[in-house]
PDB file of C-alpha atoms in Angstrom:
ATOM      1  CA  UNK P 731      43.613  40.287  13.096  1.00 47.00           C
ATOM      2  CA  UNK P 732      41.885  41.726  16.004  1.00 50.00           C
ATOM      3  CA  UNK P 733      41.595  40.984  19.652  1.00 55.00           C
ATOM      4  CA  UNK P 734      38.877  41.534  22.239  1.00 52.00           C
ATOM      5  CA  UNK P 735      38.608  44.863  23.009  1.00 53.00           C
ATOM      6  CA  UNK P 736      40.260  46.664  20.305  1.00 53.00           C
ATOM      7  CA  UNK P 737      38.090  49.333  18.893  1.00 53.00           C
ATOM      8  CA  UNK P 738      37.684  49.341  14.719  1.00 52.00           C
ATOM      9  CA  UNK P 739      36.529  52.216  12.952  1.00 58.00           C
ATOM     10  CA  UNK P 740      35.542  52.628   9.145  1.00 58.00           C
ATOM     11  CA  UNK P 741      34.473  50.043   6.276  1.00 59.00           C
ATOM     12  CA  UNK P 742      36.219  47.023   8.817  1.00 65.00           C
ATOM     13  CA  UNK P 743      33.411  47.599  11.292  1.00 77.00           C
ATOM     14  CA  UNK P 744      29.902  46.041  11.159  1.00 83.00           C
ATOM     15  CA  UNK P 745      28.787  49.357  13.337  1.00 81.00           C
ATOM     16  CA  UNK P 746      30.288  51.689  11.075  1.00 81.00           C
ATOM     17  CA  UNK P 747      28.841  50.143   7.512  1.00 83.00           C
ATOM     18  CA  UNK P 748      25.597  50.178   9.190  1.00 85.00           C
ATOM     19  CA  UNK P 749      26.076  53.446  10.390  1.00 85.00           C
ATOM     20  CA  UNK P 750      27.206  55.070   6.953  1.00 85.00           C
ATOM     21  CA  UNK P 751      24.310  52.892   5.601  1.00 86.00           C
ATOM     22  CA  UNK P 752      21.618  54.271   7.886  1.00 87.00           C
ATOM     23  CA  UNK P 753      22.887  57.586   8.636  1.00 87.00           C
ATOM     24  CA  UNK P 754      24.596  58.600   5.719  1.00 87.00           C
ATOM     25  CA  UNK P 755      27.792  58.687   7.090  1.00 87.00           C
ATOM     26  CA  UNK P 756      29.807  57.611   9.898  1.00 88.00           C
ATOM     27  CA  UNK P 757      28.845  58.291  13.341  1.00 90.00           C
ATOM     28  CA  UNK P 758      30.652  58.512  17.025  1.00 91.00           C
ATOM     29  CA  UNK P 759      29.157  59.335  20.170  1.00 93.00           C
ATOM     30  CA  UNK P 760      29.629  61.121  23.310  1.00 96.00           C
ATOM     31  CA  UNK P 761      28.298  60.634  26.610  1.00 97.00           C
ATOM     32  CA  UNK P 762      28.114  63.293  29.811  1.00 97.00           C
ATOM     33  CA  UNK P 763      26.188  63.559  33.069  1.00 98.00           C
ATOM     34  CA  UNK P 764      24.237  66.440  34.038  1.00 97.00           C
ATOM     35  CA  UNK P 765      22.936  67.719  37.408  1.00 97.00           C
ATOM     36  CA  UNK P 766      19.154  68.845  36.901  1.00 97.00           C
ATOM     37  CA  UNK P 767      17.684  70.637  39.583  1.00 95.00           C
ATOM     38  CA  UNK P 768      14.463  72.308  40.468  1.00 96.00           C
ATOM     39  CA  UNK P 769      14.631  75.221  37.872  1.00 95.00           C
ATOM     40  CA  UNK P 770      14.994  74.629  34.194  1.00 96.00           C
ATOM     41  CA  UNK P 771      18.273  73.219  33.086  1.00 96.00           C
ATOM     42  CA  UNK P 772      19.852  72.424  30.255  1.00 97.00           C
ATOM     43  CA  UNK P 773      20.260  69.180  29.712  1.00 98.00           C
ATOM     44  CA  UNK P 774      21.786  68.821  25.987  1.00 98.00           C
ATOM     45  CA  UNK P 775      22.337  71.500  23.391  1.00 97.00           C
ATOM     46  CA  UNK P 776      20.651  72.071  19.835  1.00 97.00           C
ATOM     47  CA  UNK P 777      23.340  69.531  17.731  1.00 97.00           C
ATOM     48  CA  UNK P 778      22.246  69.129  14.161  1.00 96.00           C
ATOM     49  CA  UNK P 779      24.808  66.486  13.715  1.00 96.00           C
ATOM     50  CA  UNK P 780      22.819  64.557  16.690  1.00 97.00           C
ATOM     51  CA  UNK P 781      20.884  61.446  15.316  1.00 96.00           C
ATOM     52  CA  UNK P 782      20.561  59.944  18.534  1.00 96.00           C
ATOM     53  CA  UNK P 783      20.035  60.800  21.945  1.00 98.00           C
ATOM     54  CA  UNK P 784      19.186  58.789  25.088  1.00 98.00           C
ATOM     55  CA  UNK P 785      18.589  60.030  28.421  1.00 98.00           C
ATOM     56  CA  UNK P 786      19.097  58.139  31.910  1.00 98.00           C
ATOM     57  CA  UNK P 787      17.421  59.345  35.102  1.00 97.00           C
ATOM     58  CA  UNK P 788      19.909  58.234  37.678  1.00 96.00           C
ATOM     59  CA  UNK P 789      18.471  60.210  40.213  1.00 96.00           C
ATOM     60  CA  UNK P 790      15.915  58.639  42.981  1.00 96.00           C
ATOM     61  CA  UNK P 791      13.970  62.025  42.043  1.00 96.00           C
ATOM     62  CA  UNK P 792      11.259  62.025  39.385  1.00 96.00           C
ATOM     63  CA  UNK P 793      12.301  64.521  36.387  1.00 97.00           C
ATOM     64  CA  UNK P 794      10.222  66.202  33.932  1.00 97.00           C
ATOM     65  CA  UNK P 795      11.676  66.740  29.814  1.00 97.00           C
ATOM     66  CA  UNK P 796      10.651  69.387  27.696  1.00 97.00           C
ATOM     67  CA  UNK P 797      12.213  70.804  24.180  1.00 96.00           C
ATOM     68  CA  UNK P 798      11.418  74.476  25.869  1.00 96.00           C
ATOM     69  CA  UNK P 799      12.634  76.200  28.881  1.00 95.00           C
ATOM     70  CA  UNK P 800       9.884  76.971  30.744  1.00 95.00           C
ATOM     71  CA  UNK P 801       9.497  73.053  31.129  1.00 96.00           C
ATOM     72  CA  UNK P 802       7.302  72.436  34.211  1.00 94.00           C
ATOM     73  CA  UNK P 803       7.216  69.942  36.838  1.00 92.00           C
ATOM     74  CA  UNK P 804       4.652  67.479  36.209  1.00 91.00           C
ATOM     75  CA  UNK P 805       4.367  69.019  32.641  1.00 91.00           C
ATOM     76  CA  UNK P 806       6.648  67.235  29.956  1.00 93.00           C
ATOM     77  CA  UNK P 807       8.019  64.151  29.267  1.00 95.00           C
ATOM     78  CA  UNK P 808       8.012  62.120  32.510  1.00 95.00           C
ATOM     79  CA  UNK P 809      11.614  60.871  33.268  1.00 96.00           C
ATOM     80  CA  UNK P 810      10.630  58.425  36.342  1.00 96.00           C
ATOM     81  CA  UNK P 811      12.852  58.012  39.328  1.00 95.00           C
ATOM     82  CA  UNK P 812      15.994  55.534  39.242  1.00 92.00           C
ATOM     83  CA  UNK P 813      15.398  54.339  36.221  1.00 89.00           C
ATOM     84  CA  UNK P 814      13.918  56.276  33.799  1.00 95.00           C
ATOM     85  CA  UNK P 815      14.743  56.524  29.756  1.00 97.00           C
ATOM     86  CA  UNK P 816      13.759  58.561  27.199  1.00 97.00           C
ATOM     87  CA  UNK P 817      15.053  57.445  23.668  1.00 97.00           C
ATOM     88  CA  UNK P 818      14.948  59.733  20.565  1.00 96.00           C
ATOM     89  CA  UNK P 819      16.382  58.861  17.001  1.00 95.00           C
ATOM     90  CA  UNK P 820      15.982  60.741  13.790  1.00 94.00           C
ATOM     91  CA  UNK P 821      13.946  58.014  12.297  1.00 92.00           C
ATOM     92  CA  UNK P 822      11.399  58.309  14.830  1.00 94.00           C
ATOM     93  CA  UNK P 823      11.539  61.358  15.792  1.00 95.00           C
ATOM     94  CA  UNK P 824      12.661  63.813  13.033  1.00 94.00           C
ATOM     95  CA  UNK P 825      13.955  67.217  13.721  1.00 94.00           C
ATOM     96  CA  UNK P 826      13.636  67.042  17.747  1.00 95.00           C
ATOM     97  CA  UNK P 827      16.525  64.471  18.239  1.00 97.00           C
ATOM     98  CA  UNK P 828      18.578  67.621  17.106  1.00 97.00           C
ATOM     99  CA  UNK P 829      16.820  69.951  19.539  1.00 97.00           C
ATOM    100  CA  UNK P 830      17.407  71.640  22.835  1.00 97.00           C
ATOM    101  CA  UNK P 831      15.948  69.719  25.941  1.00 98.00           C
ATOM    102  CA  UNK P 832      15.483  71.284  29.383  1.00 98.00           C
ATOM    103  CA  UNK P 833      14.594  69.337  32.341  1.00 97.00           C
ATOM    104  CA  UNK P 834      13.176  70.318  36.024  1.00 97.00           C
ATOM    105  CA  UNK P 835      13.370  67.637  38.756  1.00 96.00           C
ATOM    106  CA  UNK P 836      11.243  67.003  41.777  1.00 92.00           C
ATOM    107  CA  UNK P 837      14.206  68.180  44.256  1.00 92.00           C
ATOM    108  CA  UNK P 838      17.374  69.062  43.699  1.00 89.00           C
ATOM    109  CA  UNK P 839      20.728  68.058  42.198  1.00 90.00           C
ATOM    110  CA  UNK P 840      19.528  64.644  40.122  1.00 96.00           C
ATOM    111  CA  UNK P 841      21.772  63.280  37.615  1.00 96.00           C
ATOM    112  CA  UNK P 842      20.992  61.972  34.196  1.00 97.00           C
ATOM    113  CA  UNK P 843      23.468  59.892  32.038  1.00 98.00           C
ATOM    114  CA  UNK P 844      23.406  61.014  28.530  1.00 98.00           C
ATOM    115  CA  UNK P 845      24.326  59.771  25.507  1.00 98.00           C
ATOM    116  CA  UNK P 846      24.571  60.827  22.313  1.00 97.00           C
ATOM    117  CA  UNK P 847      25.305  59.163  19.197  1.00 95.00           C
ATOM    118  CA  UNK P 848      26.684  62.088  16.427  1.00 95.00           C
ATOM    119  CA  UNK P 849      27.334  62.090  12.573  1.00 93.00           C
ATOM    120  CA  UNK P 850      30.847  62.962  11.810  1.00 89.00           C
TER     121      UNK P 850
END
């Protein structure tokens, strides 16, 4: 029997048979937080075992997302101040959810919340 709060992994969890069902396999995730400034930074690594990725702009600073690094402000993917998202899955979005993504913010040192859900 289980309790509140105790984690389950494998063919006892709901989550898990629908992840093995949609992803092929079983997945875990990771999360991290990343300081983006006003020059190109990194903000997640290619992962080919990434099917899921969501970014959080936690920052009161606008940030701009691009899959290159010579991302620009005001020239990717806007990330808006506060409380911006940008959501990417495998089924949507095919090969990119796997990709490098840069980011440039409007002023310095703005944190995003990032997590990623992985095949294992």
């Amino acid at each position: 029997m289980t309790r509140p709060g105790d984690y389950i992994r494998g063919a006892d969890s709901v989550a898990s048979r629908f992840s093995i069902s949609r992803f092929g396999g079983p997945t875990t995730y990771r999360t991290s937080t990343v300081s983006v400034g006003i020059t190109a930074t990194r903000i997640v690594g290619n992962n080919p075992r990434r099917v899921q990725l969501t970014i959080f702009n936690r920052s009161a600073n606008s940030i701009d997302l691009d899959y290159v690094s010579s991302v620009t402000a005001n020239g990717g993917i806007p990330l808006s101040a506060s409380s911006g998202v940008a959501t990417s899955t495998i089924e949507d979005d095919g090969e990119t959810v796997v990709a490098e993504i840069y980011g440039i913010s409007s002023a310095a040192s703005s944190s995003v919340f990032i997590l990623e859900v992985l095949r294992v």
